[in-house]
Short mmCIF file of N, CA, C and O in Angstrom, two decimals:
data_model
loop_
_atom_site.label_atom_id
_atom_site.label_comp_id
_atom_site.label_asym_id
_atom_site.label_seq_id
_atom_site.Cartn_x
_atom_site.Cartn_y
_atom_site.Cartn_z
N MET A 3 -1.00 25.22 -9.05
CA MET A 3 -1.14 23.78 -9.07
C MET A 3 -0.32 23.19 -10.22
O MET A 3 0.29 22.14 -10.06
N GLY A 4 -0.30 23.88 -11.34
CA GLY A 4 0.49 23.39 -12.47
C GLY A 4 1.97 23.36 -12.15
O GLY A 4 2.69 22.46 -12.57
N GLY A 5 2.42 24.34 -11.37
CA GLY A 5 3.82 24.37 -10.98
C GLY A 5 4.18 23.22 -10.05
O GLY A 5 5.32 22.76 -10.03
N ALA A 6 3.22 22.76 -9.29
CA ALA A 6 3.48 21.64 -8.37
C ALA A 6 3.36 20.30 -9.07
O ALA A 6 4.10 19.37 -8.77
N LEU A 7 2.42 20.18 -9.99
CA LEU A 7 2.19 18.89 -10.65
C LEU A 7 3.14 18.62 -11.81
O LEU A 7 3.42 17.47 -12.12
N GLY A 8 3.62 19.67 -12.44
CA GLY A 8 4.55 19.49 -13.56
C GLY A 8 5.79 18.69 -13.19
O GLY A 8 6.11 17.70 -13.84
N PRO A 9 6.50 19.08 -12.14
CA PRO A 9 7.69 18.30 -11.75
C PRO A 9 7.36 16.87 -11.33
O PRO A 9 8.16 15.96 -11.57
N VAL A 10 6.21 16.66 -10.72
CA VAL A 10 5.84 15.29 -10.32
C VAL A 10 5.68 14.42 -11.56
O VAL A 10 6.19 13.29 -11.62
N PHE A 11 4.96 14.93 -12.56
CA PHE A 11 4.75 14.15 -13.78
C PHE A 11 6.07 13.89 -14.49
O PHE A 11 6.32 12.78 -14.97
N MET A 12 6.94 14.90 -14.54
CA MET A 12 8.23 14.71 -15.22
C MET A 12 9.11 13.72 -14.46
O MET A 12 9.84 12.93 -15.07
N THR A 13 9.04 13.73 -13.14
CA THR A 13 9.84 12.80 -12.35
C THR A 13 9.38 11.37 -12.55
O THR A 13 10.19 10.46 -12.74
N THR A 14 8.07 11.15 -12.53
CA THR A 14 7.57 9.79 -12.76
C THR A 14 7.85 9.35 -14.20
O THR A 14 8.14 8.18 -14.44
N GLN A 15 7.77 10.28 -15.14
CA GLN A 15 8.08 9.94 -16.53
C GLN A 15 9.54 9.53 -16.66
O GLN A 15 9.85 8.55 -17.34
N ASN A 16 10.44 10.23 -16.00
CA ASN A 16 11.85 9.89 -16.04
C ASN A 16 12.09 8.51 -15.43
O ASN A 16 12.85 7.70 -15.96
N ALA A 17 11.43 8.22 -14.31
CA ALA A 17 11.58 6.92 -13.67
C ALA A 17 11.06 5.80 -14.57
O ALA A 17 11.67 4.74 -14.66
N MET A 18 9.94 6.05 -15.25
CA MET A 18 9.38 5.04 -16.15
C MET A 18 10.34 4.78 -17.32
O MET A 18 10.50 3.64 -17.76
N LEU A 19 10.96 5.82 -17.85
CA LEU A 19 11.88 5.64 -18.97
C LEU A 19 13.12 4.86 -18.54
O LEU A 19 13.68 4.10 -19.34
N HIS A 20 13.54 5.03 -17.29
CA HIS A 20 14.68 4.24 -16.80
C HIS A 20 14.30 2.78 -16.58
O HIS A 20 15.16 1.91 -16.70
N CYS A 21 13.04 2.52 -16.27
CA CYS A 21 12.58 1.14 -16.06
C CYS A 21 12.41 0.37 -17.36
O CYS A 21 12.47 -0.85 -17.36
N ALA A 22 12.18 1.08 -18.45
CA ALA A 22 11.91 0.41 -19.73
C ALA A 22 12.78 1.00 -20.84
O ALA A 22 12.28 1.63 -21.77
N PRO A 23 14.10 0.83 -20.76
CA PRO A 23 14.94 1.38 -21.83
C PRO A 23 14.65 0.68 -23.16
O PRO A 23 14.48 -0.53 -23.22
N GLY A 24 14.55 1.46 -24.19
CA GLY A 24 14.27 0.90 -25.52
C GLY A 24 12.79 0.75 -25.81
O GLY A 24 12.41 0.45 -26.93
N ARG A 25 11.94 0.89 -24.82
CA ARG A 25 10.49 0.77 -25.00
C ARG A 25 9.81 2.05 -24.51
O ARG A 25 8.92 2.03 -23.68
N THR A 26 10.25 3.17 -25.05
CA THR A 26 9.77 4.46 -24.56
C THR A 26 8.27 4.64 -24.80
O THR A 26 7.60 5.26 -23.98
N ASP A 27 7.74 4.08 -25.90
CA ASP A 27 6.32 4.26 -26.17
C ASP A 27 5.46 3.61 -25.08
O ASP A 27 4.50 4.19 -24.60
N ILE A 28 5.84 2.42 -24.66
CA ILE A 28 5.08 1.73 -23.62
C ILE A 28 5.30 2.41 -22.27
O ILE A 28 4.36 2.56 -21.49
N ALA A 29 6.52 2.84 -22.00
CA ALA A 29 6.81 3.51 -20.73
C ALA A 29 6.02 4.81 -20.60
O ALA A 29 5.46 5.11 -19.55
N LEU A 30 5.95 5.59 -21.66
CA LEU A 30 5.22 6.85 -21.61
C LEU A 30 3.72 6.61 -21.49
O LEU A 30 3.02 7.35 -20.79
N ALA A 31 3.22 5.58 -22.15
CA ALA A 31 1.79 5.24 -22.01
C ALA A 31 1.48 4.75 -20.60
O ALA A 31 0.44 5.08 -20.03
N ALA A 32 2.41 3.98 -20.02
CA ALA A 32 2.22 3.48 -18.65
C ALA A 32 2.25 4.63 -17.64
O ALA A 32 1.66 4.53 -16.57
N ASN A 33 2.91 5.71 -17.97
CA ASN A 33 2.94 6.87 -17.09
C ASN A 33 1.72 7.75 -17.31
O ASN A 33 1.13 8.25 -16.36
N SER A 34 1.31 7.93 -18.53
CA SER A 34 0.22 8.84 -18.85
C SER A 34 -1.14 8.25 -18.50
O SER A 34 -2.02 8.96 -18.01
N GLY A 35 -1.32 6.97 -18.72
CA GLY A 35 -2.61 6.32 -18.46
C GLY A 35 -3.09 6.46 -17.02
O GLY A 35 -4.20 6.95 -16.77
N PRO A 36 -2.29 6.05 -16.04
CA PRO A 36 -2.73 6.21 -14.65
C PRO A 36 -2.92 7.67 -14.23
O PRO A 36 -3.78 7.97 -13.40
N CYS A 37 -2.13 8.56 -14.80
CA CYS A 37 -2.30 9.98 -14.48
C CYS A 37 -3.67 10.47 -14.94
O CYS A 37 -4.39 11.14 -14.19
N LYS A 38 -4.06 10.12 -16.15
CA LYS A 38 -5.37 10.52 -16.67
C LYS A 38 -6.49 9.81 -15.92
O LYS A 38 -7.54 10.40 -15.66
N ALA A 39 -6.28 8.57 -15.54
CA ALA A 39 -7.28 7.84 -14.76
C ALA A 39 -7.47 8.48 -13.39
O ALA A 39 -8.59 8.57 -12.88
N GLY A 40 -6.39 8.95 -12.79
CA GLY A 40 -6.48 9.64 -11.50
C GLY A 40 -7.25 10.95 -11.61
O GLY A 40 -8.04 11.29 -10.72
N ILE A 41 -7.04 11.67 -12.69
CA ILE A 41 -7.78 12.90 -12.91
C ILE A 41 -9.27 12.60 -13.05
O ILE A 41 -10.13 13.28 -12.45
N ALA A 42 -9.59 11.58 -13.82
CA ALA A 42 -11.00 11.21 -14.01
C ALA A 42 -11.63 10.72 -12.71
O ALA A 42 -12.77 11.08 -12.38
N ALA A 43 -10.89 9.94 -11.94
CA ALA A 43 -11.42 9.43 -10.67
C ALA A 43 -11.64 10.57 -9.68
O ALA A 43 -12.64 10.60 -8.95
N GLY A 44 -10.73 11.53 -9.66
CA GLY A 44 -10.89 12.68 -8.78
C GLY A 44 -12.10 13.52 -9.15
O GLY A 44 -12.85 13.99 -8.28
N ALA A 45 -12.31 13.70 -10.45
CA ALA A 45 -13.47 14.46 -10.89
C ALA A 45 -14.77 13.72 -10.56
O ALA A 45 -15.75 14.34 -10.13
N ALA A 46 -14.76 12.41 -10.72
CA ALA A 46 -15.96 11.63 -10.40
C ALA A 46 -16.25 11.66 -8.90
O ALA A 46 -17.40 11.86 -8.49
N LEU A 47 -15.21 11.52 -8.09
CA LEU A 47 -15.41 11.56 -6.64
C LEU A 47 -15.88 12.95 -6.21
O LEU A 47 -16.78 13.07 -5.38
N GLY A 48 -15.29 13.99 -6.79
CA GLY A 48 -15.73 15.34 -6.48
C GLY A 48 -17.18 15.57 -6.87
O GLY A 48 -17.94 16.22 -6.14
N GLY A 49 -17.58 15.01 -8.00
CA GLY A 49 -18.97 15.12 -8.43
C GLY A 49 -19.93 14.40 -7.51
O GLY A 49 -21.08 14.80 -7.36
N LEU A 50 -19.47 13.32 -6.88
CA LEU A 50 -20.31 12.60 -5.93
C LEU A 50 -20.37 13.29 -4.57
O LEU A 50 -21.41 13.31 -3.92
N VAL A 51 -19.26 13.85 -4.13
CA VAL A 51 -19.19 14.44 -2.79
C VAL A 51 -19.82 15.83 -2.77
O VAL A 51 -20.44 16.22 -1.78
N LEU A 52 -19.69 16.57 -3.85
CA LEU A 52 -20.16 17.97 -3.87
C LEU A 52 -21.63 18.13 -3.49
O LEU A 52 -21.94 18.96 -2.64
N PRO A 53 -22.56 17.35 -4.06
CA PRO A 53 -23.96 17.54 -3.65
C PRO A 53 -24.23 17.13 -2.20
O PRO A 53 -25.16 17.61 -1.57
N LEU A 54 -23.41 16.23 -1.67
CA LEU A 54 -23.63 15.74 -0.31
C LEU A 54 -23.00 16.61 0.76
O LEU A 54 -23.55 16.76 1.84
N ALA A 55 -21.83 17.18 0.46
CA ALA A 55 -21.07 17.85 1.51
C ALA A 55 -20.71 19.29 1.18
O ALA A 55 -19.93 19.89 1.90
N ASP A 56 -21.22 19.84 0.11
CA ASP A 56 -20.95 21.23 -0.29
C ASP A 56 -19.46 21.39 -0.65
O ASP A 56 -18.70 20.43 -0.67
N VAL A 57 -19.06 22.61 -0.93
CA VAL A 57 -17.71 22.87 -1.42
C VAL A 57 -16.65 22.59 -0.35
O VAL A 57 -15.62 21.99 -0.63
N ARG A 58 -16.92 23.01 0.88
CA ARG A 58 -15.94 22.77 1.95
C ARG A 58 -15.71 21.29 2.19
O ARG A 58 -14.59 20.84 2.40
N GLY A 59 -16.77 20.51 2.16
CA GLY A 59 -16.63 19.07 2.34
C GLY A 59 -15.86 18.42 1.21
O GLY A 59 -15.11 17.47 1.42
N THR A 60 -16.03 18.95 0.00
CA THR A 60 -15.30 18.42 -1.15
C THR A 60 -13.81 18.68 -1.00
O THR A 60 -12.99 17.79 -1.23
N PHE A 61 -13.45 19.91 -0.58
CA PHE A 61 -12.04 20.21 -0.36
C PHE A 61 -11.47 19.39 0.79
O PHE A 61 -10.32 18.93 0.73
N LEU A 62 -12.25 19.20 1.84
CA LEU A 62 -11.81 18.39 2.96
C LEU A 62 -11.57 16.94 2.52
O LEU A 62 -10.57 16.33 2.91
N THR A 63 -12.46 16.42 1.71
CA THR A 63 -12.29 15.06 1.20
C THR A 63 -11.02 14.94 0.38
O THR A 63 -10.25 13.99 0.54
N GLY A 64 -10.78 15.90 -0.48
CA GLY A 64 -9.55 15.89 -1.28
C GLY A 64 -8.31 15.99 -0.42
O GLY A 64 -7.32 15.29 -0.65
N GLY A 65 -8.36 16.82 0.60
CA GLY A 65 -7.23 16.95 1.51
C GLY A 65 -6.97 15.67 2.30
O GLY A 65 -5.82 15.26 2.49
N LEU A 66 -8.03 15.03 2.75
CA LEU A 66 -7.88 13.78 3.49
C LEU A 66 -7.33 12.67 2.60
O LEU A 66 -6.48 11.89 3.03
N LEU A 67 -7.80 12.61 1.37
CA LEU A 67 -7.27 11.61 0.44
C LEU A 67 -5.79 11.86 0.15
O LEU A 67 -5.00 10.92 0.03
N THR A 68 -5.41 13.12 0.02
CA THR A 68 -4.01 13.46 -0.20
C THR A 68 -3.15 13.06 0.99
O THR A 68 -2.07 12.49 0.83
N ALA A 69 -3.63 13.35 2.20
CA ALA A 69 -2.89 12.98 3.41
C ALA A 69 -2.76 11.45 3.51
O ALA A 69 -1.68 10.95 3.87
N CYS A 70 -3.82 10.73 3.17
CA CYS A 70 -3.76 9.26 3.20
C CYS A 70 -2.76 8.73 2.17
O CYS A 70 -2.01 7.80 2.45
N ALA A 71 -2.75 9.31 0.99
CA ALA A 71 -1.81 8.89 -0.05
C ALA A 71 -0.38 9.14 0.39
O ALA A 71 0.50 8.29 0.19
N CYS A 72 -0.13 10.29 1.02
CA CYS A 72 1.22 10.58 1.52
C CYS A 72 1.62 9.59 2.61
O CYS A 72 2.77 9.14 2.66
N ALA A 73 0.69 9.24 3.49
CA ALA A 73 0.98 8.28 4.55
C ALA A 73 1.30 6.90 3.97
O ALA A 73 2.22 6.23 4.43
N VAL A 74 0.57 6.49 2.95
CA VAL A 74 0.83 5.19 2.31
C VAL A 74 2.21 5.19 1.65
O VAL A 74 2.98 4.23 1.78
N LEU A 75 2.54 6.28 0.95
CA LEU A 75 3.86 6.36 0.32
C LEU A 75 4.98 6.37 1.35
O LEU A 75 6.00 5.69 1.17
N LEU A 76 4.80 7.10 2.43
CA LEU A 76 5.82 7.14 3.48
C LEU A 76 5.97 5.77 4.14
O LEU A 76 7.09 5.32 4.38
N ALA A 77 4.85 5.11 4.43
CA ALA A 77 4.91 3.78 5.04
C ALA A 77 5.60 2.79 4.11
O ALA A 77 6.42 1.98 4.56
N GLY A 78 5.28 2.86 2.83
CA GLY A 78 5.94 1.97 1.87
C GLY A 78 7.43 2.21 1.81
O GLY A 78 8.22 1.27 1.73
N ARG A 79 7.82 3.46 1.86
CA ARG A 79 9.25 3.79 1.83
C ARG A 79 9.95 3.30 3.10
O ARG A 79 11.05 2.76 3.04
N LEU A 80 9.31 3.50 4.24
CA LEU A 80 9.91 3.04 5.50
C LEU A 80 9.99 1.54 5.57
O LEU A 80 10.99 0.98 6.07
N LEU A 81 8.98 0.84 5.08
CA LEU A 81 8.99 -0.62 5.10
C LEU A 81 10.03 -1.19 4.14
O LEU A 81 10.62 -2.22 4.39
N ARG A 82 10.22 -0.50 3.01
CA ARG A 82 11.18 -0.98 2.02
C ARG A 82 12.61 -0.86 2.53
O ARG A 82 13.42 -1.76 2.34
N HIS A 83 12.92 0.26 3.20
CA HIS A 83 14.28 0.50 3.65
C HIS A 83 14.53 -0.05 5.05
O HIS A 83 15.67 -0.29 5.43
N GLY A 84 13.48 -0.25 5.82
CA GLY A 84 13.62 -0.76 7.17
C GLY A 84 14.27 0.24 8.10
O GLY A 84 14.73 1.29 7.68
N PRO A 85 14.29 -0.08 9.36
CA PRO A 85 14.93 0.85 10.31
C PRO A 85 16.44 0.87 10.08
O PRO A 85 17.06 -0.15 9.83
N ARG A 86 16.99 2.06 10.17
CA ARG A 86 18.44 2.21 9.96
C ARG A 86 19.13 2.32 11.30
O ARG A 86 18.68 3.02 12.20
N SER A 87 20.21 1.60 11.43
CA SER A 87 20.96 1.67 12.68
C SER A 87 21.87 2.88 12.66
O SER A 87 22.35 3.31 11.61
N ALA A 88 22.13 3.42 13.82
CA ALA A 88 23.04 4.57 13.94
C ALA A 88 24.46 4.05 13.97
O ALA A 88 25.00 3.67 14.99
N ALA A 89 25.07 4.01 12.80
CA ALA A 89 26.43 3.47 12.72
C ALA A 89 27.43 4.56 12.48
O ALA A 89 27.21 5.56 11.96
#
């Protein structure tokens, strides 16, 4: 998991630094804050789901949330670029 998340964090950190040249302290905080909030929210949600749905249900919930997040990102990317014509 660390091998998969490391490049994601570094990629978003690089994008944040390009968005805020000269303000690296704010850019790095803007990248780190939501990452830590996501970790805390995932732990809280897991703590709520675990007693209700057991371990398998908790993993299923995490997988479904991941699939939904990927769908939202893909939809946003498709809407931003629009349909491309075959030229």
